[in-house]
Short mmCIF file of N, CA, C and O in Angstrom, two decimals:
data_model
loop_
_atom_site.label_atom_id
_atom_site.label_comp_id
_atom_site.label_asym_id
_atom_site.label_seq_id
_atom_site.Cartn_x
_atom_site.Cartn_y
_atom_site.Cartn_z
N MET O 1 -14.60 -26.00 3.58
CA MET O 1 -14.25 -25.13 2.49
C MET O 1 -12.87 -24.54 2.73
O MET O 1 -12.52 -24.14 3.83
N ALA O 2 -12.06 -24.47 1.70
CA ALA O 2 -10.73 -23.88 1.79
C ALA O 2 -10.84 -22.37 1.84
O ALA O 2 -11.78 -21.78 1.33
N THR O 3 -9.89 -21.73 2.48
CA THR O 3 -9.88 -20.28 2.57
C THR O 3 -8.56 -19.74 2.05
O THR O 3 -7.54 -20.42 2.06
N LEU O 4 -8.60 -18.50 1.60
CA LEU O 4 -7.40 -17.82 1.11
C LEU O 4 -7.45 -16.39 1.58
O LEU O 4 -8.45 -15.70 1.42
N ASN O 5 -6.37 -15.92 2.18
CA ASN O 5 -6.28 -14.55 2.66
C ASN O 5 -4.94 -13.98 2.18
O ASN O 5 -3.95 -13.99 2.90
N LYS O 6 -4.91 -13.52 0.95
CA LYS O 6 -3.67 -13.03 0.34
C LYS O 6 -3.99 -11.81 -0.50
O LYS O 6 -5.01 -11.77 -1.19
N VAL O 7 -3.10 -10.81 -0.46
CA VAL O 7 -3.31 -9.60 -1.25
C VAL O 7 -1.98 -9.15 -1.85
O VAL O 7 -0.93 -9.29 -1.23
N PHE O 8 -2.04 -8.67 -3.09
CA PHE O 8 -0.89 -8.07 -3.77
C PHE O 8 -1.33 -6.69 -4.23
O PHE O 8 -2.36 -6.55 -4.90
N LEU O 9 -0.57 -5.66 -3.88
CA LEU O 9 -0.87 -4.30 -4.29
C LEU O 9 0.36 -3.67 -4.92
O LEU O 9 1.46 -3.79 -4.38
N MET O 10 0.17 -3.00 -6.03
CA MET O 10 1.24 -2.25 -6.66
C MET O 10 0.69 -0.86 -6.97
O MET O 10 -0.32 -0.74 -7.66
N GLY O 11 1.34 0.15 -6.42
CA GLY O 11 0.86 1.51 -6.63
C GLY O 11 1.88 2.52 -6.13
O GLY O 11 3.07 2.24 -6.07
N ARG O 12 1.36 3.68 -5.76
CA ARG O 12 2.21 4.76 -5.25
C ARG O 12 1.69 5.22 -3.89
O ARG O 12 0.49 5.22 -3.64
N LEU O 13 2.63 5.64 -3.02
CA LEU O 13 2.25 6.14 -1.71
C LEU O 13 1.50 7.46 -1.84
O LEU O 13 1.92 8.35 -2.59
N THR O 14 0.41 7.59 -1.11
CA THR O 14 -0.40 8.81 -1.16
C THR O 14 0.03 9.82 -0.10
O THR O 14 -0.39 10.97 -0.16
N ARG O 15 0.81 9.39 0.85
CA ARG O 15 1.31 10.28 1.90
C ARG O 15 2.61 9.69 2.46
O ARG O 15 2.90 8.52 2.26
N ASP O 16 3.37 10.52 3.15
CA ASP O 16 4.60 10.04 3.77
C ASP O 16 4.26 9.00 4.85
O ASP O 16 3.29 9.18 5.60
N PRO O 17 5.05 7.94 4.95
CA PRO O 17 4.81 6.92 5.98
C PRO O 17 4.97 7.51 7.38
O PRO O 17 5.83 8.37 7.62
N GLU O 18 4.13 7.04 8.30
CA GLU O 18 4.16 7.50 9.68
C GLU O 18 4.60 6.35 10.57
O GLU O 18 3.86 5.37 10.74
N LEU O 19 5.81 6.43 11.12
CA LEU O 19 6.36 5.38 11.97
C LEU O 19 6.00 5.65 13.42
O LEU O 19 6.16 6.77 13.91
N ARG O 20 5.50 4.61 14.10
CA ARG O 20 5.17 4.70 15.52
C ARG O 20 5.64 3.42 16.21
O ARG O 20 6.02 2.46 15.55
N TYR O 21 5.61 3.44 17.52
CA TYR O 21 5.99 2.26 18.30
C TYR O 21 4.90 1.96 19.31
O TYR O 21 4.31 2.88 19.90
N THR O 22 4.63 0.67 19.51
CA THR O 22 3.66 0.25 20.52
C THR O 22 4.31 0.40 21.90
O THR O 22 5.54 0.53 21.99
N PRO O 23 3.52 0.35 22.97
CA PRO O 23 4.11 0.46 24.32
C PRO O 23 5.17 -0.61 24.62
O PRO O 23 6.09 -0.36 25.40
N ASN O 24 5.07 -1.78 23.98
CA ASN O 24 6.09 -2.81 24.23
C ASN O 24 7.27 -2.72 23.26
O ASN O 24 8.11 -3.61 23.22
N GLY O 25 7.34 -1.64 22.43
CA GLY O 25 8.50 -1.39 21.59
C GLY O 25 8.43 -1.91 20.17
O GLY O 25 9.38 -1.78 19.41
N ARG O 26 7.31 -2.50 19.77
CA ARG O 26 7.18 -3.02 18.40
C ARG O 26 6.86 -1.86 17.45
O ARG O 26 6.00 -1.03 17.73
N SER O 27 7.55 -1.80 16.32
CA SER O 27 7.35 -0.70 15.37
C SER O 27 6.20 -1.00 14.43
O SER O 27 5.95 -2.15 14.06
N LEU O 28 5.49 0.07 14.03
CA LEU O 28 4.46 -0.04 13.03
C LEU O 28 4.44 1.23 12.20
O LEU O 28 4.80 2.30 12.67
N CYS O 29 4.08 1.08 10.94
CA CYS O 29 4.11 2.18 10.00
C CYS O 29 2.78 2.22 9.25
O CYS O 29 2.34 1.21 8.71
N ASP O 30 2.13 3.37 9.24
CA ASP O 30 0.89 3.57 8.51
C ASP O 30 1.16 4.43 7.29
O ASP O 30 1.88 5.42 7.37
N PHE O 31 0.57 4.04 6.16
CA PHE O 31 0.68 4.81 4.93
C PHE O 31 -0.46 4.43 4.01
O PHE O 31 -1.17 3.45 4.25
N GLY O 32 -0.67 5.21 2.98
CA GLY O 32 -1.71 4.95 2.01
C GLY O 32 -1.10 4.63 0.66
O GLY O 32 -0.04 5.13 0.31
N VAL O 33 -1.81 3.79 -0.10
CA VAL O 33 -1.37 3.40 -1.44
C VAL O 33 -2.51 3.66 -2.42
O VAL O 33 -3.66 3.31 -2.14
N ALA O 34 -2.18 4.28 -3.55
CA ALA O 34 -3.14 4.47 -4.63
C ALA O 34 -2.83 3.44 -5.71
O ALA O 34 -1.73 3.39 -6.24
N VAL O 35 -3.82 2.62 -6.03
CA VAL O 35 -3.69 1.59 -7.05
C VAL O 35 -4.60 1.98 -8.21
O VAL O 35 -5.80 2.11 -8.03
N SER O 36 -4.02 2.18 -9.39
CA SER O 36 -4.80 2.64 -10.55
C SER O 36 -4.88 1.56 -11.61
O SER O 36 -4.00 0.72 -11.74
N ARG O 37 -5.95 1.64 -12.38
CA ARG O 37 -6.08 0.78 -13.55
C ARG O 37 -6.73 1.58 -14.67
O ARG O 37 -7.56 2.45 -14.44
N ARG O 38 -6.33 1.29 -15.88
CA ARG O 38 -6.88 1.96 -17.07
C ARG O 38 -7.69 0.93 -17.85
O ARG O 38 -7.26 -0.20 -18.03
N PHE O 39 -8.88 1.33 -18.26
CA PHE O 39 -9.74 0.43 -19.02
C PHE O 39 -10.48 1.20 -20.09
O PHE O 39 -10.56 2.42 -20.06
N THR O 40 -11.02 0.47 -21.05
CA THR O 40 -11.77 1.05 -22.14
C THR O 40 -13.24 0.70 -21.96
O THR O 40 -13.59 -0.47 -21.77
N THR O 41 -14.11 1.71 -22.04
CA THR O 41 -15.55 1.49 -21.91
C THR O 41 -16.11 0.90 -23.20
O THR O 41 -15.42 0.79 -24.21
N LYS O 42 -17.38 0.54 -23.17
CA LYS O 42 -18.04 0.00 -24.36
C LYS O 42 -18.06 1.00 -25.51
O LYS O 42 -18.08 0.62 -26.67
N ASP O 43 -18.01 2.29 -25.17
CA ASP O 43 -18.02 3.35 -26.18
C ASP O 43 -16.64 3.63 -26.75
O ASP O 43 -16.47 4.50 -27.60
N GLY O 44 -15.61 2.93 -26.26
CA GLY O 44 -14.25 3.12 -26.75
C GLY O 44 -13.49 4.21 -26.02
O GLY O 44 -12.36 4.53 -26.37
N GLU O 45 -14.09 4.77 -24.97
CA GLU O 45 -13.44 5.82 -24.19
C GLU O 45 -12.53 5.18 -23.14
O GLU O 45 -12.92 4.24 -22.45
N GLN O 46 -11.30 5.71 -23.01
CA GLN O 46 -10.39 5.20 -21.99
C GLN O 46 -10.62 5.95 -20.68
O GLN O 46 -10.74 7.17 -20.67
N ARG O 47 -10.67 5.18 -19.61
CA ARG O 47 -10.89 5.76 -18.28
C ARG O 47 -9.86 5.21 -17.31
O ARG O 47 -9.37 4.09 -17.45
N ASP O 48 -9.57 6.02 -16.29
CA ASP O 48 -8.70 5.59 -15.19
C ASP O 48 -9.57 5.44 -13.94
O ASP O 48 -10.43 6.28 -13.68
N GLU O 49 -9.31 4.37 -13.20
CA GLU O 49 -10.01 4.14 -11.95
C GLU O 49 -8.95 3.94 -10.86
O GLU O 49 -8.02 3.15 -11.04
N THR O 50 -9.07 4.65 -9.76
CA THR O 50 -8.08 4.57 -8.69
C THR O 50 -8.73 4.08 -7.41
O THR O 50 -9.79 4.55 -7.02
N CYS O 51 -8.07 3.13 -6.76
CA CYS O 51 -8.52 2.60 -5.48
C CYS O 51 -7.48 3.01 -4.42
O CYS O 51 -6.28 2.80 -4.61
N TYR O 52 -7.95 3.59 -3.33
CA TYR O 52 -7.06 4.04 -2.26
C TYR O 52 -7.14 3.04 -1.10
O TYR O 52 -8.22 2.71 -0.64
N VAL O 53 -5.97 2.57 -0.66
CA VAL O 53 -5.91 1.55 0.38
C VAL O 53 -5.02 2.04 1.52
O VAL O 53 -3.90 2.51 1.28
N ASP O 54 -5.52 1.94 2.75
CA ASP O 54 -4.71 2.24 3.93
C ASP O 54 -3.98 0.97 4.34
O ASP O 54 -4.57 -0.11 4.42
N VAL O 55 -2.68 1.10 4.61
CA VAL O 55 -1.83 -0.06 4.91
C VAL O 55 -1.12 0.16 6.24
O VAL O 55 -0.67 1.27 6.53
N THR O 56 -1.02 -0.90 7.03
CA THR O 56 -0.21 -0.89 8.26
C THR O 56 0.83 -1.99 8.13
O THR O 56 0.50 -3.15 7.92
N MET O 57 2.09 -1.60 8.25
CA MET O 57 3.20 -2.55 8.16
C MET O 57 3.83 -2.65 9.55
O MET O 57 3.93 -1.65 10.26
N TRP O 58 4.26 -3.84 9.92
CA TRP O 58 4.80 -4.09 11.26
C TRP O 58 6.27 -4.50 11.20
O TRP O 58 6.76 -4.98 10.21
N GLY O 59 6.96 -4.31 12.34
CA GLY O 59 8.32 -4.82 12.53
C GLY O 59 9.37 -4.09 11.72
O GLY O 59 9.28 -2.89 11.45
N ARG O 60 10.39 -4.83 11.34
CA ARG O 60 11.53 -4.26 10.60
C ARG O 60 11.09 -3.66 9.27
O ARG O 60 11.62 -2.65 8.83
N ARG O 61 10.11 -4.28 8.60
CA ARG O 61 9.62 -3.74 7.33
C ARG O 61 9.03 -2.35 7.51
O ARG O 61 9.17 -1.50 6.63
N ALA O 62 8.38 -2.11 8.63
CA ALA O 62 7.83 -0.78 8.91
C ALA O 62 8.95 0.25 8.99
O ALA O 62 8.83 1.36 8.45
N GLU O 63 10.04 -0.10 9.63
CA GLU O 63 11.18 0.82 9.76
C GLU O 63 11.82 1.09 8.41
O GLU O 63 12.20 2.22 8.10
N VAL O 64 11.95 0.07 7.58
CA VAL O 64 12.54 0.22 6.25
C VAL O 64 11.68 1.14 5.38
O VAL O 64 12.19 2.03 4.70
N ILE O 65 10.38 0.93 5.41
CA ILE O 65 9.47 1.76 4.60
C ILE O 65 9.55 3.21 5.04
O ILE O 65 9.62 4.12 4.20
N SER O 66 9.55 3.46 6.34
CA SER O 66 9.60 4.86 6.80
C SER O 66 10.93 5.52 6.47
O SER O 66 11.00 6.73 6.32
N GLU O 67 12.00 4.72 6.34
CA GLU O 67 13.32 5.28 6.06
C GLU O 67 13.53 5.56 4.57
O GLU O 67 14.13 6.57 4.20
N TYR O 68 13.05 4.69 3.70
CA TYR O 68 13.38 4.79 2.28
C TYR O 68 12.25 5.26 1.36
O TYR O 68 12.49 5.55 0.20
N PHE O 69 11.02 5.34 1.85
CA PHE O 69 9.88 5.70 1.00
C PHE O 69 9.29 7.04 1.42
O PHE O 69 9.27 7.38 2.60
N THR O 70 8.81 7.78 0.43
CA THR O 70 8.12 9.05 0.67
C THR O 70 6.88 9.11 -0.21
O THR O 70 6.67 8.24 -1.07
N LYS O 71 6.09 10.13 -0.03
CA LYS O 71 4.89 10.33 -0.83
C LYS O 71 5.25 10.26 -2.32
O LYS O 71 6.21 10.88 -2.76
N GLY O 72 4.49 9.48 -3.09
CA GLY O 72 4.73 9.34 -4.53
C GLY O 72 5.63 8.19 -4.91
O GLY O 72 5.73 7.85 -6.09
N SER O 73 6.29 7.56 -3.95
CA SER O 73 7.19 6.44 -4.26
C SER O 73 6.39 5.23 -4.73
O SER O 73 5.36 4.90 -4.16
N PRO O 74 6.88 4.55 -5.78
CA PRO O 74 6.22 3.31 -6.20
C PRO O 74 6.51 2.21 -5.18
O PRO O 74 7.60 2.16 -4.60
N ILE O 75 5.53 1.32 -4.99
CA ILE O 75 5.69 0.26 -3.99
C ILE O 75 4.89 -0.97 -4.42
O ILE O 75 3.86 -0.85 -5.07
N PHE O 76 5.43 -2.15 -4.10
CA PHE O 76 4.74 -3.41 -4.32
C PHE O 76 4.62 -4.08 -2.96
O PHE O 76 5.62 -4.25 -2.26
N ILE O 77 3.41 -4.46 -2.60
CA ILE O 77 3.15 -5.03 -1.27
C ILE O 77 2.49 -6.40 -1.42
O ILE O 77 1.57 -6.57 -2.22
N GLU O 78 2.97 -7.35 -0.64
CA GLU O 78 2.32 -8.65 -0.53
C GLU O 78 1.95 -8.83 0.93
O GLU O 78 2.78 -8.58 1.82
N GLY O 79 0.73 -9.22 1.20
CA GLY O 79 0.32 -9.34 2.59
C GLY O 79 -0.92 -10.19 2.77
O GLY O 79 -1.40 -10.82 1.85
N ARG O 80 -1.43 -10.14 3.99
CA ARG O 80 -2.67 -10.84 4.33
C ARG O 80 -3.51 -9.98 5.24
O ARG O 80 -3.04 -9.02 5.79
#
């Protein structure tokens, strides 16, 4: 059976990114993303649904995110 491990997220940061380094010097950045969607129920009522995702970014991308992004910043992430 074929497998697929791919994710695309577009949302806003829920907190400021936290940059850290591993003992061997590799950078990593932890942050949260809120992904929202709006839909209409069977009754015609519009509702918003939000999914909160914790993300860990590694390497140079982690450093860039911690430098240029803050809480509330829009972000698009592609990962596995």
